[in-house]
Tab-separated table of C-alpha atoms in Angstrom:
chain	number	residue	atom	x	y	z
F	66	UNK	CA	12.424	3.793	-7.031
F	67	UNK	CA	12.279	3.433	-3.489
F	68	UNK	CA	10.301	5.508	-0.391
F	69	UNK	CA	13.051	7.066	0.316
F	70	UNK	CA	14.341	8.514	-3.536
F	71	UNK	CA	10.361	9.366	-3.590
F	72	UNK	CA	11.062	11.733	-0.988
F	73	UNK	CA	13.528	13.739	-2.103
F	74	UNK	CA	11.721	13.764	-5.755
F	75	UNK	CA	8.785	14.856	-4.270
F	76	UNK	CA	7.660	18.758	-4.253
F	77	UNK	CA	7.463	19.283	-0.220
F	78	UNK	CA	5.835	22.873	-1.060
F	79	UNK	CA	2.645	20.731	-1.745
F	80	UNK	CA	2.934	19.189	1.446
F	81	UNK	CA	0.275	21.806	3.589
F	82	UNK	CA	-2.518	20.789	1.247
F	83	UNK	CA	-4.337	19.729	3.991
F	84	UNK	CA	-2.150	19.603	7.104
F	85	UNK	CA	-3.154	21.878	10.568
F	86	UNK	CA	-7.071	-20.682	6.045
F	87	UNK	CA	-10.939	-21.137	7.744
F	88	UNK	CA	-10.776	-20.847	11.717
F	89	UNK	CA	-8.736	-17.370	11.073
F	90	UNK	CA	-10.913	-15.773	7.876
F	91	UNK	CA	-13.691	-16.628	10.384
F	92	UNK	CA	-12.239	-14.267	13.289
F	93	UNK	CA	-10.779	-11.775	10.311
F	94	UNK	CA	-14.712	-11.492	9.302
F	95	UNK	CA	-15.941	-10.821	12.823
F	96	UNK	CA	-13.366	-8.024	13.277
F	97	UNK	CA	-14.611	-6.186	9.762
F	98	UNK	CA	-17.965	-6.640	11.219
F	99	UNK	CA	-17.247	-5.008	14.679
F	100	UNK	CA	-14.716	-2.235	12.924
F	101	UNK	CA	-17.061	-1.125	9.561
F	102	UNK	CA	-13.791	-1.563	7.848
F	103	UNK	CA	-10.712	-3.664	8.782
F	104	UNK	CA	-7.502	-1.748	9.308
F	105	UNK	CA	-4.683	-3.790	8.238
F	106	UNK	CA	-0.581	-2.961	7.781
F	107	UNK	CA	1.565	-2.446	5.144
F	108	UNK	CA	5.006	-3.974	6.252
F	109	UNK	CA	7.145	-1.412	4.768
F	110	UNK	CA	8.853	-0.196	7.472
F	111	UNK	CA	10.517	-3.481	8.251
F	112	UNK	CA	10.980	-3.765	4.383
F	113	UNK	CA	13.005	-0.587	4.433
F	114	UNK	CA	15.703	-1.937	6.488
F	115	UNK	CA	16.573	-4.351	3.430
F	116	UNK	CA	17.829	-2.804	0.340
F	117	UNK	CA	17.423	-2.972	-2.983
F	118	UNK	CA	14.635	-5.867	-2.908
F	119	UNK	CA	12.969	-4.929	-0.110
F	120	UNK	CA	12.691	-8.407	0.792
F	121	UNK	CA	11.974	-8.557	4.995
F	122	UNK	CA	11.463	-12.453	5.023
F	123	UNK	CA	14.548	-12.718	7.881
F	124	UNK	CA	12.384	-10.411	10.332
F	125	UNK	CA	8.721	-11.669	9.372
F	126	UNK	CA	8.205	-13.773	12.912
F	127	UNK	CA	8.825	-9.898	14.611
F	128	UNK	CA	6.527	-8.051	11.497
F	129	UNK	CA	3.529	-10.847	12.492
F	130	UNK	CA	4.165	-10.860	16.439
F	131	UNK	CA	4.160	-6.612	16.412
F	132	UNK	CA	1.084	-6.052	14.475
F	133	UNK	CA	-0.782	-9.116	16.373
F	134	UNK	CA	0.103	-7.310	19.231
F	135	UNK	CA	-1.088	-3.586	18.344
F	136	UNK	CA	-4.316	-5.268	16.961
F	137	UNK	CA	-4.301	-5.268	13.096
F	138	UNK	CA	-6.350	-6.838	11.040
F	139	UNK	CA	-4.054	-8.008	9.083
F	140	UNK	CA	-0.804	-7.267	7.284
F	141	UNK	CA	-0.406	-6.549	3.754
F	142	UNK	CA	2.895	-7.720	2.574
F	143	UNK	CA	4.930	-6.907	-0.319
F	144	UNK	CA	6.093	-9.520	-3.660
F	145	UNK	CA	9.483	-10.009	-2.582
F	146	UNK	CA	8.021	-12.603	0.245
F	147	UNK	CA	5.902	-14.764	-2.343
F	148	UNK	CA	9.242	-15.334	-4.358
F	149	UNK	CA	10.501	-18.266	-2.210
F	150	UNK	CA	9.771	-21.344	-2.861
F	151	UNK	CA	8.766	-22.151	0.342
F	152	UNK	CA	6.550	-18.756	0.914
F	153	UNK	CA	3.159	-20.420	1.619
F	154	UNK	CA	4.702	-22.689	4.063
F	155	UNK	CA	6.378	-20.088	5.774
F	156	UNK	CA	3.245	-17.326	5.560
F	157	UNK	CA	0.799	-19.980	6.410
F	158	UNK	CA	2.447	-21.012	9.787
F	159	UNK	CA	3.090	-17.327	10.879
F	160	UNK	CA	-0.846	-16.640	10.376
F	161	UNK	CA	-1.619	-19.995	12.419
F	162	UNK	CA	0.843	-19.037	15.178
F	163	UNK	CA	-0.116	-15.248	15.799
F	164	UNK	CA	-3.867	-16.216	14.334
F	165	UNK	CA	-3.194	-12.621	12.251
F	166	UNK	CA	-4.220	-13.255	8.373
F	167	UNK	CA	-2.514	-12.154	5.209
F	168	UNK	CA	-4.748	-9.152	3.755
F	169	UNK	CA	-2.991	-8.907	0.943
F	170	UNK	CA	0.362	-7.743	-0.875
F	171	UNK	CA	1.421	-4.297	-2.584
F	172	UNK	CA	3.624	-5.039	-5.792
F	173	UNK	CA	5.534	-2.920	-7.899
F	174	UNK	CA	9.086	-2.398	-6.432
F	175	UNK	CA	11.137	-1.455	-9.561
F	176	UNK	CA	8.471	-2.129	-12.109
F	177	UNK	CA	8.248	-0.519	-14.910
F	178	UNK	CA	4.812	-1.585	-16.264
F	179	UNK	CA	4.987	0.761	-19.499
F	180	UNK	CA	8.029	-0.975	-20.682
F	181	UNK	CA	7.298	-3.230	-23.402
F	182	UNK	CA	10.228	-4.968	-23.104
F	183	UNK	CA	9.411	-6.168	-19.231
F	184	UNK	CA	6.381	-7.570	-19.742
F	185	UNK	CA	7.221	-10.778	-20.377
F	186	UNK	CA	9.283	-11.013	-17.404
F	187	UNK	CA	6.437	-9.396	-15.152
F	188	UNK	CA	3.775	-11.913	-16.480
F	189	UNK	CA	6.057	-14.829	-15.035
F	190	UNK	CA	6.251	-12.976	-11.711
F	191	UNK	CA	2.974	-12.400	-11.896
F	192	UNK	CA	2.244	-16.174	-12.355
F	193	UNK	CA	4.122	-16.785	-9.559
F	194	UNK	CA	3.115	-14.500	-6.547
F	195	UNK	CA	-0.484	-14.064	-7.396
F	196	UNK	CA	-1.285	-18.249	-6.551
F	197	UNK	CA	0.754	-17.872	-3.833
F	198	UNK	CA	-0.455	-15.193	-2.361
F	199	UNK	CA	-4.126	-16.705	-2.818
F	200	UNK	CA	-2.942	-19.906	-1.118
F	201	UNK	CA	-1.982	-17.638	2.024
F	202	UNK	CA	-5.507	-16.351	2.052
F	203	UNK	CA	-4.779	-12.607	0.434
F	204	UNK	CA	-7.740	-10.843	-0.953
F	205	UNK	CA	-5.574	-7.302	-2.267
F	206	UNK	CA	-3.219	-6.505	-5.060
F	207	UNK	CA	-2.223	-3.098	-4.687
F	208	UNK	CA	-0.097	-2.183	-8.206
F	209	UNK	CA	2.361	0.254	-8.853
F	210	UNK	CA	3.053	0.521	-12.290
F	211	UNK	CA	6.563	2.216	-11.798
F	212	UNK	CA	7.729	5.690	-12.841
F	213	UNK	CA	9.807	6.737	-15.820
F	214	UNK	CA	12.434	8.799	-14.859
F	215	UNK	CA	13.114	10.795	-18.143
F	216	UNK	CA	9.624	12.740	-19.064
F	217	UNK	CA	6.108	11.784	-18.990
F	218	UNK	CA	5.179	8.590	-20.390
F	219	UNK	CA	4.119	8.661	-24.029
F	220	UNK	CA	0.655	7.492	-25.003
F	221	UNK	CA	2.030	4.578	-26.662
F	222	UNK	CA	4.156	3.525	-23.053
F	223	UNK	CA	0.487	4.535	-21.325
F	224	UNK	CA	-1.017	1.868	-24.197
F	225	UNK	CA	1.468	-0.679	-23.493
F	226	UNK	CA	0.765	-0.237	-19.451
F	227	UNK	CA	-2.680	-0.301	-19.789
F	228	UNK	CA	-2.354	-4.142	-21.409
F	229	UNK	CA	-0.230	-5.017	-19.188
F	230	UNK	CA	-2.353	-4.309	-16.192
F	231	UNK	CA	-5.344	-6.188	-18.079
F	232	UNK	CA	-3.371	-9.106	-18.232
F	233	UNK	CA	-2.372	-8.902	-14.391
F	234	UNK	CA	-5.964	-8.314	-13.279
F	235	UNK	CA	-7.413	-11.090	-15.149
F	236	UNK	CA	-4.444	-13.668	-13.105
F	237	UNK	CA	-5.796	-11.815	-10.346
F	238	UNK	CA	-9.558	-12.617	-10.664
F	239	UNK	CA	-8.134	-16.200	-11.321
F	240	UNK	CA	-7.196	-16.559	-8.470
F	241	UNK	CA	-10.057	-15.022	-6.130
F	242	UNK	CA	-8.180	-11.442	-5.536
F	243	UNK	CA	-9.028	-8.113	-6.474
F	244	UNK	CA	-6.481	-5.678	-8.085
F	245	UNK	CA	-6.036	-2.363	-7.497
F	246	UNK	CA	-4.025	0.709	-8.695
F	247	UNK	CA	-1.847	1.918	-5.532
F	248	UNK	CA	-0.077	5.087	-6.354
F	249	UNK	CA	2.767	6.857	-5.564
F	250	UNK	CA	3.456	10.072	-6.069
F	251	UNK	CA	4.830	9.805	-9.869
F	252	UNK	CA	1.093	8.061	-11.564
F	253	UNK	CA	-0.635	11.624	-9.719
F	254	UNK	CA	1.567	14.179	-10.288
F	255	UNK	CA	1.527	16.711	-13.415
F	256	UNK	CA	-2.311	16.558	-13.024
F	257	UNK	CA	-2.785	12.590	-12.381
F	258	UNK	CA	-0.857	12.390	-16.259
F	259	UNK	CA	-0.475	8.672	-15.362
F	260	UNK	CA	-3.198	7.801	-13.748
F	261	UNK	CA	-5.553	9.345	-16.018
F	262	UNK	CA	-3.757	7.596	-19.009
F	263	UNK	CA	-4.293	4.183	-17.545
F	264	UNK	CA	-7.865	5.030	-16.573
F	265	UNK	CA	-9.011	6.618	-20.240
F	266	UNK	CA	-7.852	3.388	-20.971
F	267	UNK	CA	-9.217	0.807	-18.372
F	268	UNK	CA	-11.948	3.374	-16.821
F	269	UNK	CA	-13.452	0.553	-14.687
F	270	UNK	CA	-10.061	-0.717	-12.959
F	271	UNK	CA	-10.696	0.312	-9.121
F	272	UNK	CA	-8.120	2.108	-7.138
F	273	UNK	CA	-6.001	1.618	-3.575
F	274	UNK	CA	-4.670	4.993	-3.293
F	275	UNK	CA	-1.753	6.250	-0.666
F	276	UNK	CA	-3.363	9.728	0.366
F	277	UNK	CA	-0.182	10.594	1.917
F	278	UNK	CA	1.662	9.815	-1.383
F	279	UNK	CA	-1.152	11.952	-3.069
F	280	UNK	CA	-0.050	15.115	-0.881
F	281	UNK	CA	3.226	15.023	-1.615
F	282	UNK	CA	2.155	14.588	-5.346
F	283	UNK	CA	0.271	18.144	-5.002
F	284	UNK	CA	-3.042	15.972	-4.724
F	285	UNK	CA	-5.696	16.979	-1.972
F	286	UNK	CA	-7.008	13.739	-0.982
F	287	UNK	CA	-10.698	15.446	-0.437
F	288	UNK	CA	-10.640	16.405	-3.946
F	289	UNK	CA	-9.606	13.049	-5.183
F	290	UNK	CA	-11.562	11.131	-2.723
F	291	UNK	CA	-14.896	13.095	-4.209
F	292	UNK	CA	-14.041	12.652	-7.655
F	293	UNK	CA	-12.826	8.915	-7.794
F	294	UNK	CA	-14.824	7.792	-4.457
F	295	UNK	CA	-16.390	4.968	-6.156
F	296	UNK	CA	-13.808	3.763	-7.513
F	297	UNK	CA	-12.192	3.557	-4.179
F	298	UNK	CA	-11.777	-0.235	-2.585
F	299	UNK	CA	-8.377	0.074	-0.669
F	300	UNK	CA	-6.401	2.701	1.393
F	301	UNK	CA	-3.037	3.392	2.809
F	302	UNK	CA	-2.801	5.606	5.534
F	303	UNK	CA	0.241	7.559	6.836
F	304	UNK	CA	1.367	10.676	8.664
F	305	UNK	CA	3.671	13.835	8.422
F	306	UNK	CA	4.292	16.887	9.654
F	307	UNK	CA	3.424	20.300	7.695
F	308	UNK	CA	7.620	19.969	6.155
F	309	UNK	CA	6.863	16.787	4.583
F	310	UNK	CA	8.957	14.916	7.338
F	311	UNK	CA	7.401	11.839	8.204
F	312	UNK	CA	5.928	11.050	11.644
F	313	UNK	CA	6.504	8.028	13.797
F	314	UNK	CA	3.353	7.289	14.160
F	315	UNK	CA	-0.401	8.009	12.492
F	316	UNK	CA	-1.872	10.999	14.941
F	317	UNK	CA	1.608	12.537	15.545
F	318	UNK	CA	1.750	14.441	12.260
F	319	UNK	CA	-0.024	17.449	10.777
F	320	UNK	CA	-2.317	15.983	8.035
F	321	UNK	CA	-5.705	16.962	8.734
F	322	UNK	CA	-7.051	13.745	8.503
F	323	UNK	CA	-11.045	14.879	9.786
F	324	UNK	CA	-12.028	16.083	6.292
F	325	UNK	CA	-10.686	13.189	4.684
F	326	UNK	CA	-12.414	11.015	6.930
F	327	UNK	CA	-15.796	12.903	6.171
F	328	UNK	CA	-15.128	12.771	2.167
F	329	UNK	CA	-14.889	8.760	2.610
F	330	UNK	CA	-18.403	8.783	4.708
F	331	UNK	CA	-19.686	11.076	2.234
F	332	UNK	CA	-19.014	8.545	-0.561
F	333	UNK	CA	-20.316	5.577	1.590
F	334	UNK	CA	-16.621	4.170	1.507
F	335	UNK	CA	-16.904	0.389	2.813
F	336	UNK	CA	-13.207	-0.937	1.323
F	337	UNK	CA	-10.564	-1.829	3.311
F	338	UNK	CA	-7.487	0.407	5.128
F	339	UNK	CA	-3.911	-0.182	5.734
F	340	UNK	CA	-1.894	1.868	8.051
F	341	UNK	CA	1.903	2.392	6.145
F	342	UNK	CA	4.414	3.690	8.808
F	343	UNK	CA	7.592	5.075	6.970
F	344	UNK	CA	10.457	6.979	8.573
F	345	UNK	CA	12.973	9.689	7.519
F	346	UNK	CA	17.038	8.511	6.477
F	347	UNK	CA	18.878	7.702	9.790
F	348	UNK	CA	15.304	7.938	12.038
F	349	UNK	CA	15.719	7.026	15.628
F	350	UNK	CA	12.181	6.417	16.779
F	351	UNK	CA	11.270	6.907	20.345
F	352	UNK	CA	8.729	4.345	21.322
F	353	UNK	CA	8.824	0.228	19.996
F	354	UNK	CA	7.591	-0.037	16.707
F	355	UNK	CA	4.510	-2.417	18.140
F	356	UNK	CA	3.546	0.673	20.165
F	357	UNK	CA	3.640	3.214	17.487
F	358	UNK	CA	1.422	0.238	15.428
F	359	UNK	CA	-0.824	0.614	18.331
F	360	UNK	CA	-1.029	4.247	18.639
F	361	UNK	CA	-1.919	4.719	14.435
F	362	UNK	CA	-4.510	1.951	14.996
F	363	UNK	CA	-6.586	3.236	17.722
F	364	UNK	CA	-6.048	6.556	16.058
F	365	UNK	CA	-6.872	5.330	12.602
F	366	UNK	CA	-10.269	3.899	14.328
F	367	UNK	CA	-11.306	7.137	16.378
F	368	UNK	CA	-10.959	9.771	13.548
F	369	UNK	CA	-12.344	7.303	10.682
F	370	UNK	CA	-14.879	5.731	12.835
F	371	UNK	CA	-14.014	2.502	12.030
């Protein structure tokens, strides 16, 4: 399922929960020193533009000279750019040319993790992206385990899931990167049904959660944030407006993003942040999409305090 199916499977109503290589990982560790934590940027929005595999390798020269530009800390990209053969050489000379460094990837377009049957063939994907993505310097594996469209998964599809995602981790730790369940709205809605199933199973695997897909799951991200806090070692951040419509830009919207900020500093958060911009079917934004990076950043940084 994509952003934009998630949207119109999503139950808006909940949507007011709380809205009113060397040289560069040595400049990427002097930012997360200066910032507390270092906001990087999910590339989604220029992923959007490039149905059904979400694959934005054509555009990546403008996705690494924009968020050099607004000032990321990095950019988190997605699987379908560590498929090509020639990913690494590609990745590695657009983080020596904008000196901007691969934070990490998101993975989980179309995956259905509780599918026996798939496993096989996510295992060899697996084996394939997760050195790559280690040779570009990424540190993050945000996983979506993919929803199932007819009913709740059983507990014998939340068994299956739950090995699968042991087996994924461990090529993770292999390779020097830390995996981390990134949801979407289908593993918290129905009272987290998924994600508690994979975490009665795995209770110690930590957690990258979306807190805007967690409001339009029916999820208050202060409530999560205070239960799960220390499980907590990734974000992604994004904005909309008290209908559920997304907002160009991070600070535009209507999520009340001050109590969330004081729930992470209440459970000493000190993980790592990306900023996911997303925009509604047929969305004409006003400003340059390096300028609405900008704007989230510095907005991200003032309310967070990072």
């Amino acid at each position: 399922m994509n952003r934009r199916s998630f949207v119109q499977k999503s139950s808006l109503g909940s949507a007011g929960l709380l809205l009113s290589p060397s040289s560069l990982l040595g400049s990427f560790k002097q930012y997360t020193v200066q910032n507390k934590i270092p906001i990087s940027a999910h590339l989604w929005i220029y992923a959007s533009k490039f149905p059904p595999n979400w694959d934005c390798t054509p555009v990546l020269d403008t996705v690494f000279s924009d968020l050099s530009y607004a000032g990321m800390a990095g950019v988190e990209i997605m699987e379908g750019q560590l498929r090509h053969d020639d990913s690494v050489q590609r990745l590695s000379a657009l983080i020596e040319k904008y000196k901007l460094p691969v934070s990490g990837s998101s993975y989980g377009v179309g995956i259905r993790m509780w599918d026996i049957t798939r496993h096989k063939a996510i295992m060899k994907d697996i084996e394939t992206v997760v050195p790559r993505l280690a040779q570009v310097g990424g540190k993050t594996f945000g996983i979506s385990v993919g929803a199932k469209k007819d009913g709740l998964k059983t507990e014998a599809e939340l068994d299956a899931q739950a090995a699968l995602l042991k087996k994924v981790r461990s090529v993770c730790e292999d390779n020097g990167i830390e995996a981390n369940l990134h949801n979407h709205t289908y593993e918290v809605e129905n009272d987290l049904h998924d994600l508690k199933g994979t975490l009665d199973r795995i209770p110690d695997f930590v957690l990258g959660p979306d807190l805007n897909w967690l409001i339009r799951g029916g999820v208050d991200p202060v409530d999560f944030i205070n239960t799960y806090g220390s499980q907590i070692v990734y974000l992604h951040i994004r904005d909309q407006y008290k209908d559920g419509t997304w907002s160009e830009y991070v600070g535009q919207g209507d999520t009340d993003f001050v109590p969330i900020a004081a729930a992470l500093k209440a459970q000493s958060f000190m993980g790592k942040a990306a900023i996911e911009l997303a925009f509604p079917n047929d969305f004409v934004p006003k400003n340059e999409l390096r300028e609405d990076w900008k704007m989230s950043r510095e907005f991200v940084e003032n309310t967070f305090d990072w």
